[in-house]
């Protein structure tokens, strides 16, 4: 679908990266596609123009700015083939953005934890939890789940596996 839309090529100069649940294999039928991009104050207007000119005709198209994090962001969302797509641009290299850093930590947890962790996270997401709160809850991390997950990003694979071994996942309820 993204190839058909051509969005990664269109946004190529902004170093687009697909983040969120889909690359992790924990997406649900209702999951959106998250694409993060690197902007600068100088490239913000071009980014906005590109999104408006290429995708502004699509259903539910919106674009605006957010200052909810320390670094302001431009966010656009729209629907394509019944899937919501969100494009997030920030004046920070994509590899340093929270969405990418969360993706790396969550991938490491799923890799170390195996299928049981995939199942547990998907179950919580199906109950309505967002991805980061689901992971933080299962990992028994206190505080803000978005910040708490980042406390694990410097653990080695061995350290992470040892931590996961101490956690009992909730049993499935039928």
CSV table of C-alpha atoms in Angstrom, one decimal:
chain,number,residue,atom,x,y,z
A,1,UNK,CA,0.0,0.0,0.0
A,2,UNK,CA,2.8,2.5,0.8
A,3,UNK,CA,4.5,1.7,-2.5
A,4,UNK,CA,1.2,2.3,-4.3
A,5,UNK,CA,0.9,5.6,-2.5
A,6,UNK,CA,4.6,6.5,-3.1
A,7,UNK,CA,4.9,8.2,0.2
A,8,UNK,CA,8.4,7.0,1.1
A,9,UNK,CA,9.7,8.2,-2.2
A,10,UNK,CA,7.8,11.4,-2.0
A,11,UNK,CA,9.2,12.1,1.5
A,12,UNK,CA,12.7,10.7,0.7
A,13,UNK,CA,14.6,13.9,1.3
A,14,UNK,CA,13.2,13.9,4.9
A,15,UNK,CA,14.6,10.5,5.8
A,16,UNK,CA,11.3,8.8,6.3
A,17,UNK,CA,11.1,5.8,8.6
A,18,UNK,CA,8.1,3.5,9.3
A,19,UNK,CA,7.6,3.3,13.1
A,20,UNK,CA,4.9,2.0,15.3
A,21,UNK,CA,3.3,-1.4,15.5
A,22,UNK,CA,3.5,-2.6,11.9
A,23,UNK,CA,7.3,-3.2,11.7
A,24,UNK,CA,7.1,-5.0,15.0
A,25,UNK,CA,4.4,-7.4,13.9
A,26,UNK,CA,2.0,-6.4,16.7
A,27,UNK,CA,-0.4,-4.4,14.6
A,28,UNK,CA,-4.1,-4.9,14.8
A,29,UNK,CA,-6.6,-4.4,11.9
A,30,UNK,CA,-7.3,-0.9,13.3
A,31,UNK,CA,-3.6,0.1,13.6
A,32,UNK,CA,-2.4,3.1,11.7
A,33,UNK,CA,0.8,3.5,9.8
A,34,UNK,CA,3.3,5.9,11.5
A,35,UNK,CA,6.0,7.5,9.4
A,36,UNK,CA,8.6,9.8,11.1
A,37,UNK,CA,10.6,12.3,9.2
A,38,UNK,CA,13.5,14.7,9.9
A,39,UNK,CA,12.8,18.4,9.4
A,40,UNK,CA,14.6,21.6,10.0
A,41,UNK,CA,13.1,25.1,10.5
A,42,UNK,CA,14.1,25.8,6.9
A,43,UNK,CA,12.5,22.6,5.4
A,44,UNK,CA,9.2,22.7,7.4
A,45,UNK,CA,7.3,24.8,4.8
A,46,UNK,CA,8.4,22.5,2.0
A,47,UNK,CA,7.4,19.4,4.0
A,48,UNK,CA,4.0,20.9,4.6
A,49,UNK,CA,3.6,21.9,1.0
A,50,UNK,CA,4.6,18.4,-0.2
A,51,UNK,CA,2.1,16.7,2.1
A,52,UNK,CA,-0.7,19.1,1.1
A,53,UNK,CA,-0.1,18.8,-2.6
A,54,UNK,CA,0.3,15.0,-2.7
A,55,UNK,CA,-2.1,13.8,0.0
A,56,UNK,CA,-4.4,16.8,0.7
A,57,UNK,CA,-7.1,15.3,-1.5
A,58,UNK,CA,-7.3,12.1,0.6
A,59,UNK,CA,-10.1,11.5,3.1
A,60,UNK,CA,-9.6,12.9,6.6
A,61,UNK,CA,-6.5,14.9,5.6
A,62,UNK,CA,-5.2,17.1,8.4
A,63,UNK,CA,-2.0,18.9,9.0
A,64,UNK,CA,-0.8,21.0,11.9
A,65,UNK,CA,1.8,21.5,14.5
A,66,UNK,CA,2.3,20.1,18.0
A,67,UNK,CA,4.4,21.4,20.8
A,68,UNK,CA,3.5,18.6,23.2
A,69,UNK,CA,7.1,17.4,23.3
A,70,UNK,CA,10.3,19.4,23.9
A,71,UNK,CA,10.9,19.7,20.2
A,72,UNK,CA,7.9,21.0,18.1
A,73,UNK,CA,6.6,18.7,15.4
A,74,UNK,CA,4.5,18.9,12.3
A,75,UNK,CA,1.9,16.2,12.0
A,76,UNK,CA,-0.3,15.2,9.1
A,77,UNK,CA,-2.8,12.4,9.0
A,78,UNK,CA,-5.1,11.0,6.3
A,79,UNK,CA,-6.8,7.8,5.2
A,80,UNK,CA,-5.8,5.6,2.3
A,81,UNK,CA,-7.5,2.3,1.5
A,82,UNK,CA,-9.3,2.4,4.8
A,83,UNK,CA,-6.0,2.8,6.7
A,84,UNK,CA,-5.0,5.8,8.7
A,85,UNK,CA,-1.5,7.1,7.9
A,86,UNK,CA,0.2,9.6,10.2
A,87,UNK,CA,3.3,11.5,9.1
A,88,UNK,CA,5.3,13.1,11.9
A,89,UNK,CA,8.1,15.6,11.2
A,90,UNK,CA,10.5,16.9,13.8
A,91,UNK,CA,13.8,18.9,13.7
A,92,UNK,CA,15.7,15.9,14.9
A,93,UNK,CA,17.3,13.0,13.0
A,94,UNK,CA,14.8,10.1,12.8
A,95,UNK,CA,17.1,7.8,14.7
A,96,UNK,CA,16.9,10.2,17.7
A,97,UNK,CA,13.1,10.7,17.7
A,98,UNK,CA,11.1,9.0,20.4
A,99,UNK,CA,9.1,6.9,18.0
A,100,UNK,CA,12.2,5.4,16.6
A,101,UNK,CA,13.8,4.9,20.0
A,102,UNK,CA,10.7,3.2,21.2
A,103,UNK,CA,10.6,1.0,18.1
A,104,UNK,CA,14.2,-0.1,18.9
A,105,UNK,CA,13.4,-0.9,22.5
A,106,UNK,CA,10.2,-2.7,21.7
A,107,UNK,CA,11.8,-4.7,19.0
A,108,UNK,CA,14.5,-5.8,21.5
A,109,UNK,CA,11.9,-6.8,24.1
A,110,UNK,CA,9.9,-8.8,21.5
A,111,UNK,CA,13.1,-10.5,20.2
A,112,UNK,CA,14.2,-11.4,23.7
A,113,UNK,CA,10.7,-12.3,24.9
A,114,UNK,CA,9.5,-14.3,21.9
A,115,UNK,CA,6.0,-15.2,20.9
A,116,UNK,CA,4.6,-14.9,24.5
A,117,UNK,CA,5.5,-11.2,24.5
A,118,UNK,CA,4.0,-10.6,21.1
A,119,UNK,CA,0.8,-12.2,22.3
A,120,UNK,CA,0.7,-10.3,25.6
A,121,UNK,CA,1.3,-6.9,23.9
A,122,UNK,CA,-1.3,-7.6,21.2
A,123,UNK,CA,-3.8,-8.7,23.8
A,124,UNK,CA,-3.4,-5.4,25.7
A,125,UNK,CA,-3.6,-3.4,22.5
A,126,UNK,CA,-6.8,-5.2,21.6
A,127,UNK,CA,-8.2,-4.1,25.0
A,128,UNK,CA,-7.5,-0.5,24.0
A,129,UNK,CA,-4.1,0.3,25.4
A,130,UNK,CA,-1.6,2.2,23.3
A,131,UNK,CA,1.6,0.4,22.4
A,132,UNK,CA,4.0,2.1,24.9
A,133,UNK,CA,1.7,1.8,27.9
A,134,UNK,CA,1.2,-1.9,27.0
A,135,UNK,CA,4.9,-2.5,27.0
A,136,UNK,CA,5.6,-0.4,30.1
A,137,UNK,CA,2.8,-2.2,32.0
A,138,UNK,CA,4.1,-5.7,31.0
A,139,UNK,CA,7.6,-4.6,31.9
A,140,UNK,CA,6.4,-3.2,35.2
A,141,UNK,CA,8.0,0.2,34.5
A,142,UNK,CA,6.7,3.0,36.8
A,143,UNK,CA,5.9,6.5,35.7
A,144,UNK,CA,5.4,7.9,32.2
A,145,UNK,CA,5.4,4.9,29.9
A,146,UNK,CA,7.0,6.9,27.0
A,147,UNK,CA,9.9,8.0,29.2
A,148,UNK,CA,10.1,4.7,31.1
A,149,UNK,CA,10.7,2.6,28.0
A,150,UNK,CA,13.7,4.7,27.1
A,151,UNK,CA,15.4,3.6,30.4
A,152,UNK,CA,15.9,0.2,28.7
A,153,UNK,CA,17.5,1.4,25.5
A,154,UNK,CA,21.1,1.0,26.8
A,155,UNK,CA,20.6,-2.6,28.2
A,156,UNK,CA,22.5,-5.3,26.4
A,157,UNK,CA,20.5,-8.2,24.9
A,158,UNK,CA,21.7,-10.4,27.8
A,159,UNK,CA,20.6,-7.8,30.4
A,160,UNK,CA,17.2,-7.4,28.8
A,161,UNK,CA,16.7,-11.1,28.6
A,162,UNK,CA,17.5,-11.4,32.3
A,163,UNK,CA,15.0,-8.7,33.1
A,164,UNK,CA,12.3,-10.4,31.1
A,165,UNK,CA,13.0,-13.7,32.7
A,166,UNK,CA,12.0,-12.2,36.1
A,167,UNK,CA,8.6,-11.1,34.7
A,168,UNK,CA,5.5,-13.3,34.7
A,169,UNK,CA,3.2,-12.4,31.9
A,170,UNK,CA,-0.5,-12.3,32.5
A,171,UNK,CA,-2.1,-15.6,31.4
A,172,UNK,CA,-4.5,-15.5,28.5
A,173,UNK,CA,-8.2,-15.2,29.4
A,174,UNK,CA,-10.6,-17.1,27.2
